[in-house]
mmCIF file of C-alpha atoms in Angstrom:
data_model
loop_
_atom_site.group_PDB
_atom_site.id
_atom_site.type_symbol
_atom_site.label_atom_id
_atom_site.label_comp_id
_atom_site.label_asym_id
_atom_site.label_seq_id
_atom_site.Cartn_x
_atom_site.Cartn_y
_atom_site.Cartn_z
ATOM 1 C CA MET A 735 0.167 0.395 0.294
ATOM 2 C CA THR A 736 1.250 3.111 -1.410
ATOM 3 C CA LEU A 737 -0.823 5.580 -1.033
ATOM 4 C CA GLU A 738 -2.035 4.978 2.714
ATOM 5 C CA ALA A 739 -0.260 8.086 3.484
ATOM 6 C CA ALA A 740 -3.154 10.471 1.334
ATOM 7 C CA GLY A 741 -5.956 8.234 3.361
ATOM 8 C CA VAL A 742 -6.171 5.498 0.790
ATOM 9 C CA THR A 743 -7.194 1.539 1.724
ATOM 10 C CA GLY A 744 -5.311 -1.181 0.236
ATOM 11 C CA THR A 745 -8.426 -2.415 -1.860
ATOM 12 C CA GLU A 746 -9.077 1.316 -2.745
ATOM 13 C CA GLU A 747 -5.864 1.729 -3.743
ATOM 14 C CA THR A 748 -6.018 -1.467 -6.298
ATOM 15 C CA VAL A 749 -8.992 -0.521 -7.789
ATOM 16 C CA TYR A 750 -8.026 3.168 -8.539
ATOM 17 C CA ARG A 751 -4.756 1.790 -10.154
ATOM 18 C CA LEU A 752 -7.346 -0.464 -12.056
ATOM 19 C CA LEU A 753 -9.391 2.443 -12.948
ATOM 20 C CA VAL A 754 -5.991 4.676 -14.368
ATOM 21 C CA THR A 755 -5.505 1.601 -16.445
ATOM 22 C CA LEU A 756 -8.044 1.290 -17.613
ATOM 23 C CA GLY A 757 -9.485 4.939 -18.511
ATOM 24 C CA ARG A 758 -12.947 4.133 -17.272
ATOM 25 C CA ALA A 759 -15.071 1.281 -16.025
ATOM 26 C CA THR A 760 -18.040 -0.262 -15.061
ATOM 27 C CA ALA A 761 -18.504 -1.846 -11.283
ATOM 28 C CA ARG A 762 -18.851 -5.314 -13.097
ATOM 29 C CA GLU A 763 -15.739 -4.822 -15.120
ATOM 30 C CA VAL A 764 -14.093 -3.638 -12.495
ATOM 31 C CA ALA A 765 -14.944 -6.712 -9.922
ATOM 32 C CA ASP A 766 -14.137 -8.943 -13.257
ATOM 33 C CA ARG A 767 -10.551 -7.516 -13.360
ATOM 34 C CA SER A 768 -10.190 -6.903 -9.309
ATOM 35 C CA GLY A 769 -11.346 -10.198 -8.355
ATOM 36 C CA LEU A 770 -13.598 -8.906 -5.762
ATOM 37 C CA GLU A 771 -17.631 -9.263 -5.746
ATOM 38 C CA PRO A 772 -19.882 -6.755 -7.232
ATOM 39 C CA GLU A 773 -21.184 -5.794 -4.306
ATOM 40 C CA HIS A 774 -17.816 -5.231 -2.672
ATOM 41 C CA ALA A 775 -16.640 -3.527 -5.603
ATOM 42 C CA ARG A 776 -19.473 -1.242 -6.088
ATOM 43 C CA HIS A 777 -18.563 -0.809 -2.085
ATOM 44 C CA VAL A 778 -15.178 0.540 -3.009
ATOM 45 C CA LEU A 779 -15.756 2.387 -5.607
ATOM 46 C CA ASP A 780 -18.342 4.741 -3.631
ATOM 47 C CA ALA A 781 -16.336 4.985 -0.906
ATOM 48 C CA LEU A 782 -13.635 6.633 -3.949
ATOM 49 C CA ALA A 783 -16.023 8.372 -5.374
ATOM 50 C CA ALA A 784 -16.534 10.198 -1.380
ATOM 51 C CA LYS A 785 -12.975 10.871 -1.706
ATOM 52 C CA ASN A 786 -13.267 12.498 -4.558
ATOM 53 C CA LEU A 787 -10.320 9.530 -6.410
ATOM 54 C CA VAL A 788 -13.618 9.270 -9.041
ATOM 55 C CA SER A 789 -16.456 10.034 -10.893
ATOM 56 C CA GLN A 790 -19.276 8.904 -12.225
ATOM 57 C CA SER A 791 -20.989 8.962 -15.232
ATOM 58 C CA ASP A 792 -25.435 9.151 -15.127
ATOM 59 C CA GLY A 793 -26.756 7.298 -17.475
ATOM 60 C CA LEU A 794 -26.619 3.608 -17.097
ATOM 61 C CA PRO A 795 -25.003 0.923 -16.484
ATOM 62 C CA ARG A 796 -22.794 3.158 -14.656
ATOM 63 C CA HIS A 797 -19.304 4.006 -15.446
ATOM 64 C CA TYR A 798 -16.230 5.535 -13.120
ATOM 65 C CA ARG A 799 -13.423 7.595 -14.276
ATOM 66 C CA PRO A 800 -10.521 7.758 -12.326
ATOM 67 C CA THR A 801 -9.644 11.870 -10.855
ATOM 68 C CA PRO A 802 -6.246 12.795 -12.224
ATOM 69 C CA PRO A 803 -3.597 11.744 -9.697
ATOM 70 C CA ASP A 804 -2.160 15.488 -9.648
ATOM 71 C CA VAL A 805 -5.865 16.466 -9.005
ATOM 72 C CA ALA A 806 -7.588 13.965 -6.514
ATOM 73 C CA LEU A 807 -3.687 12.828 -4.175
ATOM 74 C CA LEU A 808 -1.388 15.157 -4.275
ATOM 75 C CA PRO A 809 -3.960 17.950 -2.477
ATOM 76 C CA ARG A 810 -4.276 15.314 0.125
ATOM 77 C CA LEU A 811 -1.316 14.269 0.559
ATOM 78 C CA LYS A 812 -0.049 18.000 1.166
ATOM 79 C CA ARG A 813 -3.159 17.784 3.985
ATOM 80 C CA ARG A 814 -1.696 15.165 5.245
ATOM 81 C CA ALA A 815 1.779 16.198 5.368
ATOM 82 C CA ASP A 816 0.572 20.063 7.081
ATOM 83 C CA ALA A 817 -1.022 17.830 9.691
ATOM 84 C CA LEU A 818 1.415 15.398 10.327
ATOM 85 C CA ASP A 819 4.396 18.249 10.979
ATOM 86 C CA LEU A 820 1.287 20.233 13.050
ATOM 87 C CA ALA A 821 2.117 16.879 15.145
ATOM 88 C CA ARG A 822 5.399 16.763 14.883
ATOM 89 C CA ALA A 823 6.106 19.970 16.651
ATOM 90 C CA GLU A 824 2.571 19.616 18.753
ATOM 91 C CA ALA A 825 4.905 16.520 19.959
ATOM 92 C CA THR A 826 8.284 17.885 20.453
ATOM 93 C CA ALA A 827 6.420 20.527 22.519
ATOM 94 C CA LEU A 828 5.070 17.696 24.487
ATOM 95 C CA LEU A 829 8.521 16.145 24.785
ATOM 96 C CA GLU A 830 10.059 19.271 26.051
ATOM 97 C CA SER A 831 7.098 19.595 28.626
ATOM 98 C CA TYR A 832 7.477 16.335 29.801
ATOM 99 C CA ARG A 833 11.172 15.970 29.989
ATOM 100 C CA GLU A 834 11.073 19.648 31.973
ATOM 101 C CA THR A 835 8.401 17.924 34.040
ATOM 102 C CA VAL A 836 11.150 15.532 34.987
ATOM 103 C CA ARG A 837 13.759 17.556 35.442
ATOM 104 C CA ARG A 838 12.101 19.007 38.130
ATOM 105 C CA GLN A 839 10.712 16.053 39.586
ATOM 106 C CA ASP A 840 13.865 13.646 39.361
ATOM 107 C CA LEU A 841 17.197 15.003 40.315
ATOM 108 C CA GLY A 842 19.396 12.824 38.927
ATOM 109 C CA GLN A 843 18.158 13.980 35.166
ATOM 110 C CA LEU A 844 19.760 17.704 36.399
ATOM 111 C CA ILE A 845 22.890 16.349 37.832
ATOM 112 C CA GLU A 846 24.609 13.209 37.335
ATOM 113 C CA VAL A 847 27.939 12.119 39.095
ATOM 114 C CA ILE A 848 30.931 11.215 37.071
ATOM 115 C CA THR A 849 33.246 9.091 39.339
ATOM 116 C CA GLY A 850 36.978 8.405 38.351
ATOM 117 C CA ALA A 851 39.516 9.181 35.688
ATOM 118 C CA GLU A 852 38.479 7.324 32.427
ATOM 119 C CA ALA A 853 34.945 8.198 32.573
ATOM 120 C CA LEU A 854 35.253 11.884 33.098
ATOM 121 C CA ARG A 855 37.788 11.981 29.983
ATOM 122 C CA GLN A 856 34.659 9.998 28.260
ATOM 123 C CA HIS A 857 32.384 12.353 28.973
ATOM 124 C CA LEU A 858 34.437 15.614 28.451
ATOM 125 C CA ARG A 859 35.081 13.921 24.872
ATOM 126 C CA GLN A 860 31.382 13.071 24.303
ATOM 127 C CA ILE A 861 29.883 16.300 25.322
ATOM 128 C CA GLN A 862 32.579 18.076 22.848
ATOM 129 C CA ASP A 863 31.934 15.901 19.976
ATOM 130 C CA GLY A 864 28.349 16.401 20.376
ATOM 131 C CA ALA A 865 29.231 20.694 20.524
ATOM 132 C CA ARG A 866 27.398 22.585 17.903
ATOM 133 C CA ASP A 867 27.420 25.953 18.558
ATOM 134 C CA GLU A 868 30.104 26.821 21.660
ATOM 135 C CA MET A 869 32.463 25.486 24.205
ATOM 136 C CA LEU A 870 33.698 27.556 27.456
ATOM 137 C CA TRP A 871 36.284 26.134 29.262
ATOM 138 C CA PHE A 872 38.380 27.051 32.580
ATOM 139 C CA CYS A 873 41.502 25.195 32.672
ATOM 140 C CA LYS A 874 43.466 24.876 35.826
ATOM 141 C CA ALA A 875 47.221 24.274 36.391
ATOM 142 C CA GLN A 876 48.026 20.433 37.192
ATOM 143 C CA TYR A 877 45.483 17.617 35.180
ATOM 144 C CA VAL A 878 43.105 15.743 36.323
ATOM 145 C CA ALA A 879 41.581 13.615 33.695
ATOM 146 C CA MET A 880 43.042 14.896 30.168
ATOM 147 C CA PRO A 881 46.931 16.525 30.475
ATOM 148 C CA SER A 882 47.603 19.654 28.282
ATOM 149 C CA GLY A 883 48.179 18.508 24.158
ATOM 150 C CA SER A 884 45.478 15.612 24.820
ATOM 151 C CA ASN A 885 42.020 16.979 24.107
ATOM 152 C CA ARG A 886 41.774 16.429 20.114
ATOM 153 C CA ALA A 887 38.372 16.790 20.429
ATOM 154 C CA GLU A 888 38.875 19.877 20.654
ATOM 155 C CA TYR A 889 40.039 19.982 17.040
ATOM 156 C CA ASP A 890 37.532 18.352 15.668
ATOM 157 C CA ALA A 891 35.261 20.340 17.054
ATOM 158 C CA LEU A 892 37.248 23.993 15.706
ATOM 159 C CA ALA A 893 37.768 22.059 12.281
ATOM 160 C CA ARG A 894 33.422 21.792 12.460
ATOM 161 C CA GLY A 895 32.752 25.368 13.303
ATOM 162 C CA VAL A 896 32.486 24.856 16.875
ATOM 163 C CA ARG A 897 33.642 28.457 19.160
ATOM 164 C CA TYR A 898 35.646 27.515 21.838
ATOM 165 C CA ARG A 899 36.377 29.910 24.616
ATOM 166 C CA VAL A 900 39.083 29.048 27.202
ATOM 167 C CA LEU A 901 40.300 31.233 29.731
ATOM 168 C CA TYR A 902 43.835 30.197 31.428
ATOM 169 C CA GLU A 903 44.566 31.029 34.560
ATOM 170 C CA LYS A 904 48.284 32.296 35.516
ATOM 171 C CA ALA A 905 49.655 28.753 36.842
ATOM 172 C CA PHE A 906 48.418 26.608 34.092
ATOM 173 C CA PHE A 907 51.385 28.183 32.025
ATOM 174 C CA ASP A 908 53.718 26.623 34.653
ATOM 175 C CA ASP A 909 53.062 23.137 33.605
ATOM 176 C CA GLU A 910 55.279 21.295 31.034
ATOM 177 C CA GLY A 911 54.216 21.847 27.166
ATOM 178 C CA ALA A 912 51.550 24.140 28.038
ATOM 179 C CA VAL A 913 52.504 27.451 26.254
ATOM 180 C CA ASP A 914 53.001 25.542 23.081
ATOM 181 C CA ASN A 915 49.587 23.296 23.524
ATOM 182 C CA VAL A 916 47.744 26.662 23.705
ATOM 183 C CA VAL A 917 49.543 28.103 20.614
ATOM 184 C CA GLU A 918 48.383 25.111 18.981
ATOM 185 C CA GLY A 919 44.804 25.479 20.012
ATOM 186 C CA VAL A 920 44.782 29.894 19.116
ATOM 187 C CA ARG A 921 46.143 28.817 16.108
ATOM 188 C CA ALA A 922 43.639 26.427 15.063
ATOM 189 C CA GLY A 923 40.874 29.216 15.970
ATOM 190 C CA GLU A 924 40.690 29.016 20.168
ATOM 191 C CA THR A 925 39.585 32.339 21.397
ATOM 192 C CA ALA A 926 42.146 32.157 24.818
ATOM 193 C CA ARG A 927 42.568 34.379 27.899
ATOM 194 C CA ALA A 928 44.200 34.384 30.884
ATOM 195 C CA VAL A 929 43.172 35.774 34.513
ATOM 196 C CA PRO A 930 45.363 35.024 37.647
ATOM 197 C CA HIS A 931 43.533 32.462 39.290
ATOM 198 C CA LEU A 932 40.669 30.517 38.533
ATOM 199 C CA PRO A 933 37.608 29.362 41.354
ATOM 200 C CA LEU A 934 37.537 25.242 39.434
ATOM 201 C CA ARG A 935 37.498 23.442 36.265
ATOM 202 C CA LEU A 936 34.396 23.697 34.468
ATOM 203 C CA ALA A 937 33.808 22.761 30.327
ATOM 204 C CA VAL A 938 30.015 23.926 29.405
ATOM 205 C CA ALA A 939 28.617 22.593 25.983
ATOM 206 C CA ASP A 940 26.332 25.101 23.979
ATOM 207 C CA ARG A 941 25.042 26.549 27.059
ATOM 208 C CA ALA A 942 22.881 23.374 27.428
ATOM 209 C CA ILE A 943 24.922 20.797 29.554
ATOM 210 C CA ALA A 944 28.292 21.123 31.988
ATOM 211 C CA ILE A 945 31.000 19.231 34.010
ATOM 212 C CA CYS A 946 33.051 20.707 36.568
ATOM 213 C CA PRO A 947 34.490 18.750 39.917
ATOM 214 C CA LEU A 948 32.853 18.202 43.393
ATOM 215 C CA VAL A 949 36.055 17.987 45.236
ATOM 216 C CA PRO A 950 39.436 19.525 44.160
ATOM 217 C CA GLY A 951 41.764 17.364 41.951
ATOM 218 C CA GLY A 952 45.061 17.083 41.205
ATOM 219 C CA PRO A 953 48.464 17.081 42.994
ATOM 220 C CA ASP A 954 46.187 18.371 46.076
ATOM 221 C CA GLY A 955 43.372 16.362 45.647
ATOM 222 C CA SER A 956 42.491 13.280 44.385
ATOM 223 C CA PRO A 957 43.919 11.797 40.894
ATOM 224 C CA GLU A 958 42.841 8.329 41.323
ATOM 225 C CA GLU A 959 39.582 8.864 41.758
ATOM 226 C CA PRO A 960 38.375 12.368 40.870
ATOM 227 C CA THR A 961 34.721 13.004 41.412
ATOM 228 C CA SER A 962 32.850 15.113 39.106
ATOM 229 C CA ALA A 963 29.121 16.472 38.144
ATOM 230 C CA LEU A 964 27.588 16.640 35.171
ATOM 231 C CA VAL A 965 25.117 19.699 35.355
ATOM 232 C CA ARG A 966 21.723 19.881 32.512
ATOM 233 C CA ASP A 967 19.240 22.949 31.887
ATOM 234 C CA SER A 968 18.875 23.941 35.466
ATOM 235 C CA ASN A 969 19.388 27.319 37.600
ATOM 236 C CA LEU A 970 22.930 25.714 38.579
ATOM 237 C CA LEU A 971 23.752 25.640 35.196
ATOM 238 C CA ALA A 972 23.494 28.876 34.590
ATOM 239 C CA ALA A 973 25.273 30.376 37.449
ATOM 240 C CA LEU A 974 28.061 28.469 36.079
ATOM 241 C CA VAL A 975 27.629 29.743 31.973
ATOM 242 C CA ALA A 976 27.161 33.606 34.236
ATOM 243 C CA LEU A 977 30.511 32.672 35.815
ATOM 244 C CA PHE A 978 32.329 31.946 33.419
ATOM 245 C CA GLU A 979 31.383 35.016 31.906
ATOM 246 C CA ARG A 980 32.130 37.353 34.972
ATOM 247 C CA TYR A 981 35.649 36.111 34.835
ATOM 248 C CA TRP A 982 35.604 36.228 30.982
ATOM 249 C CA GLU A 983 35.088 40.263 31.033
ATOM 250 C CA ASP A 984 37.709 40.737 33.381
ATOM 251 C CA ALA A 985 40.421 38.278 31.389
ATOM 252 C CA VAL A 986 43.200 39.238 29.467
ATOM 253 C CA PRO A 987 43.500 38.082 25.945
ATOM 254 C CA LEU A 988 46.637 36.036 24.700
ATOM 255 C CA ASP A 989 47.701 36.585 21.644
ATOM 256 C CA VAL A 990 50.502 34.938 19.520
ATOM 257 C CA ASP A 991 53.074 36.148 17.210
ATOM 258 C CA ASP A 992 54.305 34.571 13.753
ATOM 259 C CA THR A 993 56.523 33.188 16.374
ATOM 260 C CA GLY A 994 55.152 31.102 18.448
ATOM 261 C CA THR A 995 55.366 33.745 21.369
ATOM 262 C CA VAL A 996 52.681 34.195 23.580
ATOM 263 C CA ALA A 997 51.833 37.699 25.157
ATOM 264 C CA GLY A 998 48.997 37.632 28.498
ATOM 265 C CA THR A 999 49.880 34.986 30.338
ATOM 266 C CA ASP A 1000 50.891 36.730 33.283
ATOM 267 C CA ALA A 1001 47.590 37.482 33.439
ATOM 268 C CA ALA A 1002 48.720 40.955 33.611
ATOM 269 C CA GLY A 1003 46.385 43.297 32.142
ATOM 270 C CA PRO A 1004 47.506 46.406 29.904
ATOM 271 C CA PRO A 1005 49.212 49.730 31.233
ATOM 272 C CA ASP A 1006 46.496 52.382 32.924
ATOM 273 C CA PRO A 1007 45.120 53.804 29.920
ATOM 274 C CA LEU A 1008 44.070 57.044 32.053
ATOM 275 C CA GLY A 1009 45.976 60.091 32.435
ATOM 276 C CA PRO A 1010 45.593 62.447 34.926
ATOM 277 C CA THR A 1011 42.786 64.480 32.748
ATOM 278 C CA ASP A 1012 40.536 61.838 32.147
ATOM 279 C CA ARG A 1013 40.654 61.073 35.842
ATOM 280 C CA ARG A 1014 39.322 63.898 36.769
ATOM 281 C CA ILE A 1015 36.846 63.903 33.953
ATOM 282 C CA LEU A 1016 35.279 60.957 34.884
ATOM 283 C CA ALA A 1017 35.337 61.858 38.410
ATOM 284 C CA LEU A 1018 33.121 65.203 37.751
ATOM 285 C CA LEU A 1019 31.312 63.056 35.304
ATOM 286 C CA ILE A 1020 30.050 60.612 38.213
ATOM 287 C CA ALA A 1021 29.645 63.280 40.659
ATOM 288 C CA GLY A 1022 26.845 64.272 37.996
ATOM 289 C CA VAL A 1023 28.439 67.428 36.750
ATOM 290 C CA ALA A 1024 27.428 68.765 33.593
ATOM 291 C CA ASP A 1025 29.632 68.611 30.401
ATOM 292 C CA LYS A 1026 29.463 72.720 30.491
ATOM 293 C CA ALA A 1027 30.981 72.887 33.880
ATOM 294 C CA VAL A 1028 33.384 70.308 33.408
ATOM 295 C CA ALA A 1029 34.751 71.814 30.281
ATOM 296 C CA THR A 1030 34.586 75.470 32.732
ATOM 297 C CA GLN A 1031 36.708 73.585 35.786
ATOM 298 C CA MET A 1032 39.058 71.802 33.437
ATOM 299 C CA GLY A 1033 39.579 74.817 31.129
ATOM 300 C CA LEU A 1034 39.106 73.061 28.253
ATOM 301 C CA SER A 1035 36.284 72.702 25.456
ATOM 302 C CA ARG A 1036 32.900 71.661 25.528
ATOM 303 C CA ARG A 1037 33.858 69.510 22.483
ATOM 304 C CA THR A 1038 36.916 68.461 23.864
ATOM 305 C CA VAL A 1039 35.466 67.293 26.790
ATOM 306 C CA GLN A 1040 32.634 64.851 24.983
ATOM 307 C CA ARG A 1041 35.717 64.082 22.767
ATOM 308 C CA ARG A 1042 37.442 62.198 26.224
ATOM 309 C CA ILE A 1043 34.095 61.058 27.465
ATOM 310 C CA GLN A 1044 33.676 59.382 24.428
ATOM 311 C CA ARG A 1045 36.801 57.901 24.079
ATOM 312 C CA LEU A 1046 36.652 56.692 28.042
ATOM 313 C CA MET A 1047 33.305 54.958 27.083
ATOM 314 C CA GLU A 1048 34.934 52.734 24.021
ATOM 315 C CA LEU A 1049 37.907 52.268 26.066
ATOM 316 C CA ALA A 1050 35.359 50.427 28.630
ATOM 317 C CA GLY A 1051 33.430 48.951 26.253
ATOM 318 C CA ALA A 1052 30.658 50.838 27.142
ATOM 319 C CA THR A 1053 27.564 52.322 25.312
ATOM 320 C CA THR A 1054 26.075 54.554 27.887
ATOM 321 C CA ARG A 1055 27.470 57.065 30.612
ATOM 322 C CA MET A 1056 25.552 54.869 33.625
ATOM 323 C CA GLN A 1057 27.717 51.472 32.498
ATOM 324 C CA LEU A 1058 31.101 53.639 32.137
ATOM 325 C CA ALA A 1059 30.357 54.363 35.710
ATOM 326 C CA TRP A 1060 29.909 51.019 36.628
ATOM 327 C CA GLN A 1061 33.401 49.834 34.521
ATOM 328 C CA ALA A 1062 35.286 53.014 35.830
ATOM 329 C CA ALA A 1063 34.581 51.862 39.751
ATOM 330 C CA ARG A 1064 34.853 47.853 38.143
ATOM 331 C CA ARG A 1065 38.702 48.859 36.752
ATOM 332 C CA GLY A 1066 39.254 50.529 39.289
ATOM 333 C CA TRP A 1067 39.923 54.063 37.393
ATOM 334 C CA LEU A 1068 38.420 56.116 40.035
#
């Protein structure tokens, strides 16, 4: 039965195909050629007529003609396809609702405990193999499961277009071969930054699943049996992503030159970009002094004050003066 998707039964399909071959036929002729009982043949023909798959003459004996397949079948198939798409969308929504209910009622659906270095390596490979958009990574010194340079899954993911943002703590670069491995990663497409210290180890795939240790690892912890958590979509996962973004914002970009030298591994930011004049303008601005009054107090033109304020906003990555004030306080410019 190839026309079942159009709502045609097997017997109806047999009769319709016969009519397509004959062009037209009476119920008796259909019965003789199909092997159906005459009464059954008339019943099938009436069913096909009700579905607009055949038409019938007014005279006697009544002849039946097939409706052209493009007119008879394609609209029915399209309606069925549209209904199927709608049903599929509804099923997907129901599945997500079901999963959300399960997650809320079963902690095991939100957090899975991973014990052992090999199990941790396997899960880290799996979430990278499944990543489609972005990987976020905290790299601390003294590995627990993956020695520096052994994470080949990263290069496979980078090759298929997954973005990697990796944060390294300063002590990481003291590990043997660490700098060379960072150079290889950056040249492969990794975006890397450094900070003085990271609070934990962390890997996040597509902001949908994360892995982080539950207890300290490495030489100061338990390298034989590290215990980690696999965290799925939840408030905890959102907090881990926010933690990453907070550290990323303050981190120093790592630059690799043509010789393979990495700048920024000391996690020290650029020298203070503000001079005394900028600091005074910034202080007056945050105090609520208007541009014209700032210009008068500083002995500058109003345009010069506005130009300096615009430069400060660019340095701080701020789009409003309120954001500039917040960034200035956070960066210690005041």
